XYZ file of C-alpha atoms in Angstrom:
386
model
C 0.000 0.000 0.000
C 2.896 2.810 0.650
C 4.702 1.672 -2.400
C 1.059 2.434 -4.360
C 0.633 6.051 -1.998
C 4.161 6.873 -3.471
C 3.967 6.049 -6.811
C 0.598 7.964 -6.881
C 2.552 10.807 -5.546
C 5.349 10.063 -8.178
C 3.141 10.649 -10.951
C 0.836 13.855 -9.661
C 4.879 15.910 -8.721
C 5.555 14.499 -12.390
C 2.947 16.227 -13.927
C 3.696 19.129 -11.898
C 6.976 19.562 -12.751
C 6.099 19.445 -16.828
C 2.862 20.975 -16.922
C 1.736 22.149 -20.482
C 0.679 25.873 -21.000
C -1.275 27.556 -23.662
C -1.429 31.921 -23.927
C -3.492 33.250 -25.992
C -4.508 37.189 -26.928
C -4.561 40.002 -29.628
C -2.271 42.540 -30.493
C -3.425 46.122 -32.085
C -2.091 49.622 -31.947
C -2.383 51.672 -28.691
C -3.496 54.512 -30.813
C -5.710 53.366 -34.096
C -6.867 50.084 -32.084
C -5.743 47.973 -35.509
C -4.449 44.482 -34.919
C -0.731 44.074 -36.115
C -0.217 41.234 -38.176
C 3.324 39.299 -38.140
C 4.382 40.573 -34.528
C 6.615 38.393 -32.771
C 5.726 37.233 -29.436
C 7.838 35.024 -26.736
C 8.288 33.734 -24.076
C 10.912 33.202 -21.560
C 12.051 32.092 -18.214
C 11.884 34.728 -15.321
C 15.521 33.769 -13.866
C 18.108 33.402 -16.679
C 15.852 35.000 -19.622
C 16.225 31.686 -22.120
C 13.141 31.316 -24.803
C 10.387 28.783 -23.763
C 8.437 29.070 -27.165
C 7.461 31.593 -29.657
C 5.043 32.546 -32.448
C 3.675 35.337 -34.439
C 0.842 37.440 -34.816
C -2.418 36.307 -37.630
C -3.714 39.040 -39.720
C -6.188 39.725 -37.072
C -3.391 40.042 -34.710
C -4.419 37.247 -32.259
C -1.604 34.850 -30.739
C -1.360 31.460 -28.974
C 2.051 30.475 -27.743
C 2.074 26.757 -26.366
C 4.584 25.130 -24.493
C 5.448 23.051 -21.621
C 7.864 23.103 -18.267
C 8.499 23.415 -15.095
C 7.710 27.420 -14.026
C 5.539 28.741 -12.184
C 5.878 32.317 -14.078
C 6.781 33.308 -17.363
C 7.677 36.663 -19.224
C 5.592 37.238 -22.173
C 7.731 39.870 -24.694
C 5.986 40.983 -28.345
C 7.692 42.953 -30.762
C 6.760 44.346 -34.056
C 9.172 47.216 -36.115
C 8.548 50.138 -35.430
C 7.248 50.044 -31.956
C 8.321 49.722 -28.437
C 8.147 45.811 -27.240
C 5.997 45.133 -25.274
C 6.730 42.931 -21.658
C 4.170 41.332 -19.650
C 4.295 39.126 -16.283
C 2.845 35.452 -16.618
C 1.721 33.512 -13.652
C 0.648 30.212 -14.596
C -1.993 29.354 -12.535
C -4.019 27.431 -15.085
C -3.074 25.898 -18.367
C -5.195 28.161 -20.466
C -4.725 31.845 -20.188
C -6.416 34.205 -22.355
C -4.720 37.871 -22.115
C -7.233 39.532 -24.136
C -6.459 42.981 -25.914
C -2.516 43.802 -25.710
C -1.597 47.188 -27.079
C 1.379 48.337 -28.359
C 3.351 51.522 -28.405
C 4.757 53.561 -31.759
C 8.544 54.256 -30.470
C 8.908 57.360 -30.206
C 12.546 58.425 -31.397
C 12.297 61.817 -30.603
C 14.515 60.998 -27.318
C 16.991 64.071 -27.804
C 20.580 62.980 -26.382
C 19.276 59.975 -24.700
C 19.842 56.591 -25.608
C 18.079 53.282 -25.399
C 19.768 50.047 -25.646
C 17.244 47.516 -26.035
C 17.748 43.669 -25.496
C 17.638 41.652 -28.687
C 14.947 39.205 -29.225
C 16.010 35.890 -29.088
C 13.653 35.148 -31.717
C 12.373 37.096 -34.937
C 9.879 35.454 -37.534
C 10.398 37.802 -40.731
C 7.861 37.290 -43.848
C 9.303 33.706 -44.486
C 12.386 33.631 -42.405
C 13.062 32.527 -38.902
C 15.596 34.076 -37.175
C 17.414 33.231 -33.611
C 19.937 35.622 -32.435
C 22.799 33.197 -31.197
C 23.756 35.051 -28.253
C 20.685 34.707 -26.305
C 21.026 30.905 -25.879
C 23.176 29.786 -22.840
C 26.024 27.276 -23.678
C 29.064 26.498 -22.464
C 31.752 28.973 -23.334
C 33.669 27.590 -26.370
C 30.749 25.505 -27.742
C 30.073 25.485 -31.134
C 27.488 25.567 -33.739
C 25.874 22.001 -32.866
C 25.705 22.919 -29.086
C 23.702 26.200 -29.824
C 21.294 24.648 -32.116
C 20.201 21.888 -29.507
C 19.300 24.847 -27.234
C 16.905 26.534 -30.055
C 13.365 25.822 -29.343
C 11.680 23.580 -32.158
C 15.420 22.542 -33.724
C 16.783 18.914 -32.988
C 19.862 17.354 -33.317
C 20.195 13.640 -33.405
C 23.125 11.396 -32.274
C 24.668 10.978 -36.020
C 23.988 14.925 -35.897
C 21.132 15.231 -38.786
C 19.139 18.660 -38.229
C 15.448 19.137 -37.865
C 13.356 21.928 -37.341
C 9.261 21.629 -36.597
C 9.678 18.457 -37.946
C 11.138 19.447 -41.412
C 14.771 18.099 -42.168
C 17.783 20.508 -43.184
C 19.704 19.654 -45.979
C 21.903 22.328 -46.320
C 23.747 24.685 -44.390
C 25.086 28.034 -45.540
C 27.604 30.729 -44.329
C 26.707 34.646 -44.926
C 24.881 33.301 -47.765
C 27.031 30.886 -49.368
C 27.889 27.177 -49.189
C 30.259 25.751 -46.987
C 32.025 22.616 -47.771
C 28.958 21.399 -49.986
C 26.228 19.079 -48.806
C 27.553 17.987 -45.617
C 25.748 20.651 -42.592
C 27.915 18.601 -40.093
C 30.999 19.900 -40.895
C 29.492 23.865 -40.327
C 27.646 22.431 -37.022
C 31.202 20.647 -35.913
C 33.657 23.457 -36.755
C 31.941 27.024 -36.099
C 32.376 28.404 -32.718
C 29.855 30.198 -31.422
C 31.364 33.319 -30.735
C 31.426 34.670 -34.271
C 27.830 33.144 -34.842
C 25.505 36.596 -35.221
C 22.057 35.136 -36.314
C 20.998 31.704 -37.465
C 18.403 31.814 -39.875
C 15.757 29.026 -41.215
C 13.702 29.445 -44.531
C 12.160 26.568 -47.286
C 15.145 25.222 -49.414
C 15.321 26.795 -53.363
C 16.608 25.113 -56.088
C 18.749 27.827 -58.444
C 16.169 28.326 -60.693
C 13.999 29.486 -57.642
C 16.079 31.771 -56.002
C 16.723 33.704 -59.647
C 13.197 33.491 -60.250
C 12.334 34.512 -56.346
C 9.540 31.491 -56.488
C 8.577 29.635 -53.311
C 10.835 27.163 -51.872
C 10.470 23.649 -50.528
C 8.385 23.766 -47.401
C 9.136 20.174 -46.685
C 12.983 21.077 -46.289
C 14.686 23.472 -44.882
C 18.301 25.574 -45.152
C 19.785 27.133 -42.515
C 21.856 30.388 -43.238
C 24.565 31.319 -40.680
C 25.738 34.989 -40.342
C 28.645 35.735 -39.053
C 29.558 38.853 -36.752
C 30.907 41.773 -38.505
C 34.110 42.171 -36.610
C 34.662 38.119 -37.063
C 33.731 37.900 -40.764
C 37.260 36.376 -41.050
C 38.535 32.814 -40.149
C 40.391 29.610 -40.643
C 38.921 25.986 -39.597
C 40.316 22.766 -39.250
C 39.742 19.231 -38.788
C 42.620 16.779 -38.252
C 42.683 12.968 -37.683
C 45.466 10.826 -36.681
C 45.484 7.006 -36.471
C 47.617 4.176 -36.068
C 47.812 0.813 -35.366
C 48.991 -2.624 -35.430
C 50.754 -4.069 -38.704
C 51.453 -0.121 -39.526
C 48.670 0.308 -40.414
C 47.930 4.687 -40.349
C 45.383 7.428 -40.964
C 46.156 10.833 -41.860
C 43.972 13.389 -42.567
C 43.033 17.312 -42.444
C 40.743 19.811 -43.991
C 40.888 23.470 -43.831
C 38.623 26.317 -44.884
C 39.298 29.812 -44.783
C 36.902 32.816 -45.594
C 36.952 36.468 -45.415
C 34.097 38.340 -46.507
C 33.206 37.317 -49.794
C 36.494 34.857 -50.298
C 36.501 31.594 -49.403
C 39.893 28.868 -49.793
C 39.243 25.353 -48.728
C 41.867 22.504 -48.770
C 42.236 19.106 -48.008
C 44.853 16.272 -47.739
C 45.348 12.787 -46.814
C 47.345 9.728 -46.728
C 46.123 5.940 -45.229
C 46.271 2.386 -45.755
C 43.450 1.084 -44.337
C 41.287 0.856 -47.404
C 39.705 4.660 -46.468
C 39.248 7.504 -48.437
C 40.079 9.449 -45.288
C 36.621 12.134 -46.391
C 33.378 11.507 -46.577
C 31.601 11.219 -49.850
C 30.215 14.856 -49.202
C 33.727 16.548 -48.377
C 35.431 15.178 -51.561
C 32.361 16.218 -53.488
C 32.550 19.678 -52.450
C 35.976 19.613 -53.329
C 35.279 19.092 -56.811
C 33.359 22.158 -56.832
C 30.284 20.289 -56.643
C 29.921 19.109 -59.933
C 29.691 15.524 -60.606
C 29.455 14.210 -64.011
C 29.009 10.173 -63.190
C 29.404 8.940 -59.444
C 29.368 5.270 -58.211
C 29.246 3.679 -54.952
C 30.657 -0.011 -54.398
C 29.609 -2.576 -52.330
C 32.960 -2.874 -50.545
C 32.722 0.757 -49.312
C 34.132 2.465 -52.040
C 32.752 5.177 -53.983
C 34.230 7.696 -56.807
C 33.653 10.712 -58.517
C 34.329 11.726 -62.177
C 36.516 8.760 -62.366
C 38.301 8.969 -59.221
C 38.595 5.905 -56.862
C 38.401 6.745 -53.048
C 39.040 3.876 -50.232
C 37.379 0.403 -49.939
C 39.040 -1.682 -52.578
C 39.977 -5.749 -51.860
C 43.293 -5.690 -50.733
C 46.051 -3.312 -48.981
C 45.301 -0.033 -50.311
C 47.423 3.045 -49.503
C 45.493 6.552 -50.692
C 46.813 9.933 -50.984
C 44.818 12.480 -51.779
C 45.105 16.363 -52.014
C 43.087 19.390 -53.447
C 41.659 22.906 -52.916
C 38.936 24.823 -53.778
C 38.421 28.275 -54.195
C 35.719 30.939 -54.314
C 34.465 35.204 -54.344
C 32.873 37.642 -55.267
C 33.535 40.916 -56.582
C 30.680 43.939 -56.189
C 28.145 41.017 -55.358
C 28.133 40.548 -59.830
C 30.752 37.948 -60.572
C 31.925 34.863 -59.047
C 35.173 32.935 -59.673
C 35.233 29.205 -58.329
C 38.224 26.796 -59.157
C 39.197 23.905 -57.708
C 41.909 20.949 -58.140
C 41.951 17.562 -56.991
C 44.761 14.684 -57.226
C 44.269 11.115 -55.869
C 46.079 8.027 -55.791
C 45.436 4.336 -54.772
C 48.544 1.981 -54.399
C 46.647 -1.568 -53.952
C 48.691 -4.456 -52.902
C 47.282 -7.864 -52.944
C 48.278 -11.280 -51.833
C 46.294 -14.569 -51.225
C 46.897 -18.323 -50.050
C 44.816 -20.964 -51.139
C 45.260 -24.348 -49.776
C 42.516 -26.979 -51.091
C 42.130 -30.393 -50.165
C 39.354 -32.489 -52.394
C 38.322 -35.729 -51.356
C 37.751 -38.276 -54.054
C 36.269 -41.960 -53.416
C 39.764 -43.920 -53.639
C 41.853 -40.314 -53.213
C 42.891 -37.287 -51.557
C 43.738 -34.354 -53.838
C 45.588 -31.548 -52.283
C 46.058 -28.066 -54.055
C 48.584 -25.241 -53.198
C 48.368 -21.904 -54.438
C 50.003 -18.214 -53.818
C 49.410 -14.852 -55.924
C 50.322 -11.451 -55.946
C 49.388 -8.187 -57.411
C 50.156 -4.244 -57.407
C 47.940 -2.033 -59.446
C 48.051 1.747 -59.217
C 45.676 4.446 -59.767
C 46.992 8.440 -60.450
C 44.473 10.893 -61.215
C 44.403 15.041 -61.876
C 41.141 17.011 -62.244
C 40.971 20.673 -62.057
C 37.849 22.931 -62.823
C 37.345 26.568 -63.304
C 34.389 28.720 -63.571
C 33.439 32.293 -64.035
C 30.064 33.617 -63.983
């Protein structure tokens, strides 16, 4: 019977501690009484100011922001340009809580010689972009891009760190506007501090021809656009591995990017023999500058690339490989890309084959050794202007 009183109390401090919350309202100018359609309105923890949940304004300016936790208050802030935000004082004493007409303030910039600093919202829904300014989500101090997004409300990072956000996967990831290192997000999620980050943005992934013609993009995937802080709009990053073992068998690897502004240099080498291209098929594709006339992937793990062999092969394979690509822009009108690539595979191959066939009135017994070297050498280089 106490083992049934306590699990009964178990359950009722459980659904305590995560209760789910629903605020609701309407917001319209203080003057004209007109609702305000597309204002932003959050809402965040009383002690340490981090965003619960968020949403925006209909075109008759009502709201309802849903959520769940463990608070007993929260502080409701809407914003809209043009006018001064707008902070209310939540006390959850029921789930539902309907806070009727909310009015809001034209800012008044007449101010004179006085100046008002105002906090930045963590969160800003603009026509079809969603925007979360980086610096109001609390993470350790040198995390990086992967650790921030786990902390933005609605984004989700699995273990094999694949990106969703409401639901909708991201396929790419871009820097001030442009791609970095191709089709592969984790290597921007892995390798940007968050220190430079400025604003992380989410809109529906275009194809080329929709961004030239400005159509709608994909609302079933997303893209997330990094910006970087003015003063840090410059940087190199890295990622090195090292390996050894028995047999000497070794792994070396590294890939570096560099970008300033509108300039971008990436380069990569590496040397193994254990069968791996030492990338994945995403780094070495970027490389290439993208462009992929014919690619193949084997069943042994291999894959290549306009003709180029990387990893997997039967075997000892030793594989070098080495290349850089290169990218900018000049008055936002012309773009110069080029990129080189070199790889080799050194396969080495021996077998023993000892066979033993029994026969009615015999024994057979069959002894046999081989050997083999083949080696592969390859040079691309591309370059583009438009």
């Amino acid at each position: 019977m106490k083992h049934f009183f306590f699990l009964c109390l178990l359950l009722i401090s459980s659904g305590a501690m995560a209760q789910q919350f629903s605020i609701s309202g309407k917001i319209v100018d203080a003057e004209t009484q007109l609702p305000l359609e597309s204002a932003t309105l959050f809402v965040e923890k009383v002690q340490d100011s981090s965003l619960v949940s968020y949403t925006i304004s209909n075109k008759a300016g009502e709201f309802v922001i849903e959520g769940s936790g463990k608070m007993d208050s929260l502080r409701l802030v809407g914003t809209y340009n043009g006018y001064d935000p707008l902070t209310r004082l939540i006390i959850l004493e029921q789930p539902n809580i309907d806070l009727g007409q909310l009015k809001m303030q034209v800012a008044n910039n007449m101010l004179g010689e006085v100046t008002v600093v105002s906090q930045r919202a963590p969160v800003t829904i603009k026509s079809d972009t969603l925007e979360f300014n980086a610096g109001s989500f609390n993470t350790r101090q040198d995390a990086n891009l992967e650790e921030v997004m786990k902390k933005l409300p609605g984004v989700e990072v699995d273990a094999q760190g694949n990106i969703t956000v409401n639901g909708k996967p991201v396929s790419r990831i871009l820097v001030n506007g442009k791609e970095f290192f191709g089709n592969d997000p984790k290597i921007a999620t892995k390798n940007l501090p968050k220190e430079i980050i400025d604003k992380i943005q989410v809109v529906d992934t275009k194809t080329k021809s929709e961004e030239f013609t400005g159509k709608a993009g994909n609302p079933d995937d997303k893209t997330i656009n990094v910006t970087i802080k003015e003063d840090k709009n410059k940087g190199y990053f890295a990622r090195a591995t090292v390996g050894g073992g028995t047999d000497d068998r070794y792994e070396l690897s590294g890939i570096g990017n560099y970008f300033k502004d509108d300039m971008r240099l990436s380069v990569l080498a590496s040397s193994n023999n254990i069968n791996s291209s030492g990338f994945s098929f995403d780094e070495v594709f970027d490389m290439m500058g993208g462009r992929a006339r014919s690619v193949s992937f084997n069943r042994n793990g291999s894959f290549s690339i306009n003709g180029n062999s990387f990893g997997g092969s039967g075997g000892i394979t030793k594989s070098e490989t080495a290349g850089f690509n290169f990218t900018n822009d000049w008055d936002k009108k012309y773009e110069l890309t080029a990129d080189y690539f070199f790889g080799k595979n050194d396969t080495e191959t021996y077998s023993v084959v000892e066979r033993e066939t029994f026969l009615p009135n015999s024994t057979f017994f069959t002894n046999s050794e081989s050997s083999g070297n083949m080696v592969n050498e390859s040079h691309r280089a591309n370059l583009a202007f438009e």
